[in-house]
């Protein structure tokens, strides 16, 4: 079975967010325990996809597994899967994925740019959880819940504060479990208007085995509505300021968010131990 590692939301290798991608034959899903073991072996968010019959309302079925378990939504692994399909066929295409997060659409252009059509997660202001400042490493100016996305959006003072965050991951894992949230998105406006991006963010989900995610596509379904409302523009660029960094081009369309980025295949290999 072929398995690839693809860096998403970047146009250069060893940047952005890596995901493993397994394109399966048509039919039923492999055993879940096997998919979890593959993700653990890769130590990456791993996308599994198989083609659907022409009578279906989607083209491919898609699921995502982290080393800790199955995910309900994953932007970068969806983009990586669309890139794998484009690489195999070398033609622009629109692919509909049936996923745990609903029908997700990926549109690939001639230049390899991929746009994901995801449901928006407009944030709603909420009281800051007890202990967030100590766990995150900064006092948020405001905090927001993100509905079905399940994250806490924490707005801090400036870009420098976001970049300097050094969370207490044990405390942050305890907080997210207590508050029943997936992770914490820290964000601030860009320091310079001409820097090539409009806002910055970092994403932490230590309770889910991800102390810091390099580039989190799904988090931008909340970041895009928040910053579009605050800055008065529907089209914005977000920089995720992790060590690897990555750019996500966002556009808000009512209750949907378009997330655009590039991807690069860095490893193409054969998985010898497949599901029985």
Short mmCIF file of C-alpha atoms in Angstrom, two decimals:
data_model
loop_
_atom_site.label_atom_id
_atom_site.label_comp_id
_atom_site.label_asym_id
_atom_site.label_seq_id
_atom_site.Cartn_x
_atom_site.Cartn_y
_atom_site.Cartn_z
CA UNK A 1 0.00 0.00 0.00
CA UNK A 2 1.31 3.42 -0.97
CA UNK A 3 1.72 6.03 1.79
CA UNK A 4 2.93 9.60 1.33
CA UNK A 5 4.05 12.38 3.64
CA UNK A 6 2.93 15.74 2.32
CA UNK A 7 3.71 19.17 3.76
CA UNK A 8 0.52 21.27 3.63
CA UNK A 9 0.04 25.04 3.59
CA UNK A 10 3.51 25.63 2.22
CA UNK A 11 5.23 25.79 -1.17
CA UNK A 12 8.56 24.44 0.11
CA UNK A 13 9.55 21.16 1.77
CA UNK A 14 10.09 20.85 5.54
CA UNK A 15 7.70 23.69 6.30
CA UNK A 16 3.96 23.92 6.80
CA UNK A 17 2.21 20.97 8.45
CA UNK A 18 3.10 17.40 7.46
CA UNK A 19 0.38 14.77 7.03
CA UNK A 20 0.51 11.16 5.95
CA UNK A 21 -1.92 10.12 3.21
CA UNK A 22 -3.16 6.61 2.36
CA UNK A 23 -5.40 6.32 -0.70
CA UNK A 24 -7.24 3.04 -0.32
CA UNK A 25 -9.09 0.87 -2.82
CA UNK A 26 -12.86 1.18 -3.05
CA UNK A 27 -14.81 -0.68 -0.41
CA UNK A 28 -15.22 -0.76 3.34
CA UNK A 29 -12.87 0.94 5.78
CA UNK A 30 -9.98 -1.06 7.22
CA UNK A 31 -10.08 -1.90 10.89
CA UNK A 32 -9.95 1.27 13.02
CA UNK A 33 -7.28 -0.16 15.29
CA UNK A 34 -5.04 -0.64 12.23
CA UNK A 35 -5.59 2.96 11.10
CA UNK A 36 -4.70 4.20 14.57
CA UNK A 37 -1.54 2.09 14.53
CA UNK A 38 -0.51 3.51 11.15
CA UNK A 39 -0.98 7.06 12.47
CA UNK A 40 1.03 6.19 15.57
CA UNK A 41 3.78 4.62 13.44
CA UNK A 42 3.95 7.71 11.24
CA UNK A 43 3.62 9.95 14.32
CA UNK A 44 1.57 12.27 12.11
CA UNK A 45 -2.02 13.15 11.45
CA UNK A 46 -2.87 10.52 8.84
CA UNK A 47 -5.62 10.74 6.24
CA UNK A 48 -7.28 7.62 4.87
CA UNK A 49 -9.51 7.94 1.82
CA UNK A 50 -11.27 5.58 -0.56
CA UNK A 51 -13.32 6.27 -3.71
CA UNK A 52 -17.12 6.19 -3.51
CA UNK A 53 -19.62 4.92 -6.10
CA UNK A 54 -20.83 7.41 -8.71
CA UNK A 55 -24.26 7.36 -7.09
CA UNK A 56 -22.87 8.86 -3.86
CA UNK A 57 -23.11 12.53 -2.90
CA UNK A 58 -19.31 12.68 -2.68
CA UNK A 59 -16.31 11.38 -4.64
CA UNK A 60 -14.16 10.06 -1.80
CA UNK A 61 -14.73 9.03 1.79
CA UNK A 62 -12.18 10.59 4.13
CA UNK A 63 -11.16 10.02 7.75
CA UNK A 64 -8.30 11.38 9.84
CA UNK A 65 -6.38 9.77 12.68
CA UNK A 66 -3.80 11.28 15.01
CA UNK A 67 -1.51 9.09 17.09
CA UNK A 68 -4.06 9.60 19.90
CA UNK A 69 -7.25 8.73 17.98
CA UNK A 70 -9.72 9.78 15.30
CA UNK A 71 -10.26 13.49 14.51
CA UNK A 72 -13.56 15.10 13.58
CA UNK A 73 -12.04 17.69 11.26
CA UNK A 74 -8.56 18.29 9.85
CA UNK A 75 -7.72 20.97 7.32
CA UNK A 76 -4.09 20.26 6.53
CA UNK A 77 -4.59 16.51 6.04
CA UNK A 78 -7.56 17.24 3.74
CA UNK A 79 -5.40 19.59 1.69
CA UNK A 80 -2.66 16.94 1.62
CA UNK A 81 -5.16 14.35 0.35
CA UNK A 82 -6.33 16.68 -2.42
CA UNK A 83 -2.68 17.24 -3.36
CA UNK A 84 -2.09 13.46 -3.55
CA UNK A 85 -5.07 13.05 -5.87
CA UNK A 86 -3.90 15.95 -8.04
CA UNK A 87 -0.38 14.47 -8.18
CA UNK A 88 -1.77 11.14 -9.38
CA UNK A 89 -3.88 12.62 -12.18
CA UNK A 90 -2.03 15.88 -12.99
CA UNK A 91 -5.27 17.63 -13.89
CA UNK A 92 -7.18 20.34 -12.02
CA UNK A 93 -10.22 18.94 -10.27
CA UNK A 94 -12.94 19.50 -7.73
CA UNK A 95 -13.20 16.68 -5.21
CA UNK A 96 -16.01 16.19 -2.72
CA UNK A 97 -15.00 14.38 0.46
CA UNK A 98 -17.54 12.67 2.72
CA UNK A 99 -16.02 13.07 6.18
CA UNK A 100 -16.93 13.11 9.87
CA UNK A 101 -17.04 16.92 9.46
CA UNK A 102 -19.61 16.71 6.64
CA UNK A 103 -19.12 17.17 2.90
CA UNK A 104 -15.85 19.02 2.29
CA UNK A 105 -14.87 20.32 -1.13
CA UNK A 106 -11.32 20.73 -2.44
CA UNK A 107 -10.70 22.63 -5.67
CA UNK A 108 -7.23 22.25 -7.23
CA UNK A 109 -6.05 24.70 -9.91
CA UNK A 110 -3.50 24.32 -12.72
CA UNK A 111 -0.74 25.78 -10.54
CA UNK A 112 -1.40 23.20 -7.81
CA UNK A 113 -3.03 25.72 -5.48
CA UNK A 114 -5.77 24.03 -3.44
CA UNK A 115 -8.84 25.72 -1.96
CA UNK A 116 -10.82 23.93 0.73
CA UNK A 117 -14.49 24.76 1.30
CA UNK A 118 -15.17 24.23 5.02
CA UNK A 119 -18.04 25.18 7.36
CA UNK A 120 -17.36 28.42 9.23
CA UNK A 121 -17.01 28.33 13.01
CA UNK A 122 -17.90 31.91 14.04
CA UNK A 123 -16.54 32.51 17.55
CA UNK A 124 -18.76 33.64 20.42
CA UNK A 125 -17.21 35.67 23.25
CA UNK A 126 -17.09 33.76 26.54
CA UNK A 127 -15.45 34.20 29.95
CA UNK A 128 -11.80 33.23 30.14
CA UNK A 129 -11.39 29.82 31.81
CA UNK A 130 -9.69 29.81 35.18
CA UNK A 131 -5.96 29.36 34.81
CA UNK A 132 -5.75 30.21 31.10
CA UNK A 133 -3.13 32.94 31.57
CA UNK A 134 -0.75 30.69 33.51
CA UNK A 135 -1.29 27.73 31.19
CA UNK A 136 -0.94 29.72 27.97
CA UNK A 137 1.80 32.04 29.16
CA UNK A 138 -0.06 35.33 28.54
CA UNK A 139 -3.24 37.04 29.70
CA UNK A 140 -5.80 37.06 26.87
CA UNK A 141 -7.57 40.29 26.05
CA UNK A 142 -10.67 38.25 25.19
CA UNK A 143 -11.63 34.59 24.78
CA UNK A 144 -14.17 32.98 22.48
CA UNK A 145 -15.80 29.58 22.05
CA UNK A 146 -15.95 28.17 18.53
CA UNK A 147 -19.05 25.98 18.61
CA UNK A 148 -18.79 22.62 16.89
CA UNK A 149 -15.09 23.21 16.14
CA UNK A 150 -14.49 22.78 19.86
CA UNK A 151 -11.56 25.18 20.31
CA UNK A 152 -10.98 28.16 22.56
CA UNK A 153 -9.87 31.30 20.70
CA UNK A 154 -7.65 33.50 22.87
CA UNK A 155 -6.90 36.99 21.55
CA UNK A 156 -3.67 38.48 22.93
CA UNK A 157 -2.17 41.93 22.64
CA UNK A 158 0.21 41.72 19.71
CA UNK A 159 2.16 39.53 17.31
CA UNK A 160 5.25 39.52 19.52
CA UNK A 161 3.24 38.05 22.39
CA UNK A 162 1.92 35.24 20.16
CA UNK A 163 5.43 34.42 18.92
CA UNK A 164 6.89 34.42 22.44
CA UNK A 165 4.30 32.10 24.02
CA UNK A 166 5.78 29.19 25.96
CA UNK A 167 2.80 27.32 27.37
CA UNK A 168 2.76 25.02 30.35
CA UNK A 169 1.56 22.01 28.37
CA UNK A 170 0.60 19.91 31.39
CA UNK A 171 -1.54 22.76 32.73
CA UNK A 172 -2.98 23.44 29.27
CA UNK A 173 -3.87 19.76 28.79
CA UNK A 174 -5.65 19.77 32.16
CA UNK A 175 -7.51 22.98 31.27
CA UNK A 176 -8.69 21.71 27.88
CA UNK A 177 -9.92 18.43 29.37
CA UNK A 178 -11.73 20.30 32.15
CA UNK A 179 -13.34 22.72 29.71
CA UNK A 180 -14.06 19.96 27.16
CA UNK A 181 -12.32 21.77 24.34
CA UNK A 182 -10.08 20.40 21.58
CA UNK A 183 -7.31 23.00 21.84
CA UNK A 184 -6.42 26.66 22.24
CA UNK A 185 -5.90 29.09 19.36
CA UNK A 186 -3.77 32.10 20.33
CA UNK A 187 -4.02 35.01 17.90
CA UNK A 188 -3.20 38.68 17.38
CA UNK A 189 -3.12 41.19 14.51
CA UNK A 190 -0.06 41.32 12.28
CA UNK A 191 2.56 43.76 13.51
CA UNK A 192 2.97 45.35 10.06
CA UNK A 193 0.31 45.94 7.41
CA UNK A 194 2.78 45.32 4.59
CA UNK A 195 4.19 42.07 6.00
CA UNK A 196 2.26 39.80 3.66
CA UNK A 197 -0.28 38.60 6.24
CA UNK A 198 -3.08 40.12 8.30
CA UNK A 199 -3.06 38.11 11.53
CA UNK A 200 -0.94 35.55 13.32
CA UNK A 201 -1.85 32.49 15.32
CA UNK A 202 -0.50 29.45 17.13
CA UNK A 203 -2.41 26.31 18.06
CA UNK A 204 -1.96 24.10 21.11
CA UNK A 205 -3.75 20.79 21.79
CA UNK A 206 -1.58 18.83 24.26
CA UNK A 207 -4.50 16.74 25.57
CA UNK A 208 -4.86 15.33 22.04
CA UNK A 209 -1.18 14.50 21.70
CA UNK A 210 -0.33 17.71 19.81
CA UNK A 211 1.57 20.13 22.06
CA UNK A 212 1.79 22.60 19.16
CA UNK A 213 0.37 22.08 15.67
CA UNK A 214 2.53 23.61 12.91
CA UNK A 215 -0.36 24.88 10.71
CA UNK A 216 -3.99 24.23 11.62
CA UNK A 217 -6.41 24.60 8.72
CA UNK A 218 -9.51 23.91 10.82
CA UNK A 219 -8.59 26.65 13.32
CA UNK A 220 -8.83 29.15 10.46
CA UNK A 221 -12.54 28.41 10.12
CA UNK A 222 -12.83 30.39 13.37
CA UNK A 223 -9.92 32.79 12.79
CA UNK A 224 -11.22 33.92 9.38
CA UNK A 225 -14.69 35.02 10.61
CA UNK A 226 -13.19 36.69 13.68
CA UNK A 227 -10.58 38.72 11.80
CA UNK A 228 -12.85 39.44 8.84
CA UNK A 229 -15.35 41.03 11.23
CA UNK A 230 -12.65 42.91 13.12
CA UNK A 231 -10.73 44.15 10.06
CA UNK A 232 -13.73 44.65 7.76
CA UNK A 233 -12.47 42.46 4.90
CA UNK A 234 -13.63 39.06 3.69
CA UNK A 235 -10.25 38.00 2.23
CA UNK A 236 -7.32 37.75 4.60
CA UNK A 237 -4.02 35.93 5.01
CA UNK A 238 -3.08 34.20 8.24
CA UNK A 239 0.45 33.32 9.33
CA UNK A 240 0.69 30.42 11.76
CA UNK A 241 3.82 31.34 13.66
CA UNK A 242 5.06 27.88 14.62
CA UNK A 243 8.66 26.84 14.12
CA UNK A 244 7.80 25.43 10.66
CA UNK A 245 5.41 28.32 9.82
CA UNK A 246 2.77 28.35 7.12
CA UNK A 247 0.38 30.70 5.32
CA UNK A 248 -3.36 30.17 5.00
CA UNK A 249 -5.28 32.38 2.57
CA UNK A 250 -8.84 32.75 3.83
CA UNK A 251 -12.11 34.01 2.35
CA UNK A 252 -15.42 34.13 4.22
CA UNK A 253 -18.51 33.26 2.19
CA UNK A 254 -21.50 33.39 4.51
CA UNK A 255 -21.48 30.23 6.59
CA UNK A 256 -18.51 28.77 4.69
CA UNK A 257 -14.80 29.57 4.78
CA UNK A 258 -12.41 28.99 1.88
CA UNK A 259 -8.88 28.03 2.92
CA UNK A 260 -6.25 28.18 0.19
CA UNK A 261 -2.70 26.88 0.25
CA UNK A 262 -0.01 24.85 -1.46
CA UNK A 263 1.41 21.43 -0.63
CA UNK A 264 4.65 19.55 -1.29
CA UNK A 265 5.23 15.78 -1.29
CA UNK A 266 8.37 14.99 0.72
CA UNK A 267 8.10 11.20 1.04
CA UNK A 268 6.50 8.59 -1.24
CA UNK A 269 6.83 5.04 0.04
CA UNK A 270 5.28 1.60 0.48
CA UNK A 271 3.53 0.43 3.61
CA UNK A 272 4.28 -3.29 3.84
CA UNK A 273 2.03 -4.27 6.75
CA UNK A 274 -1.52 -3.59 5.62
CA UNK A 275 -4.87 -4.32 7.20
CA UNK A 276 -6.06 -7.88 6.90
#
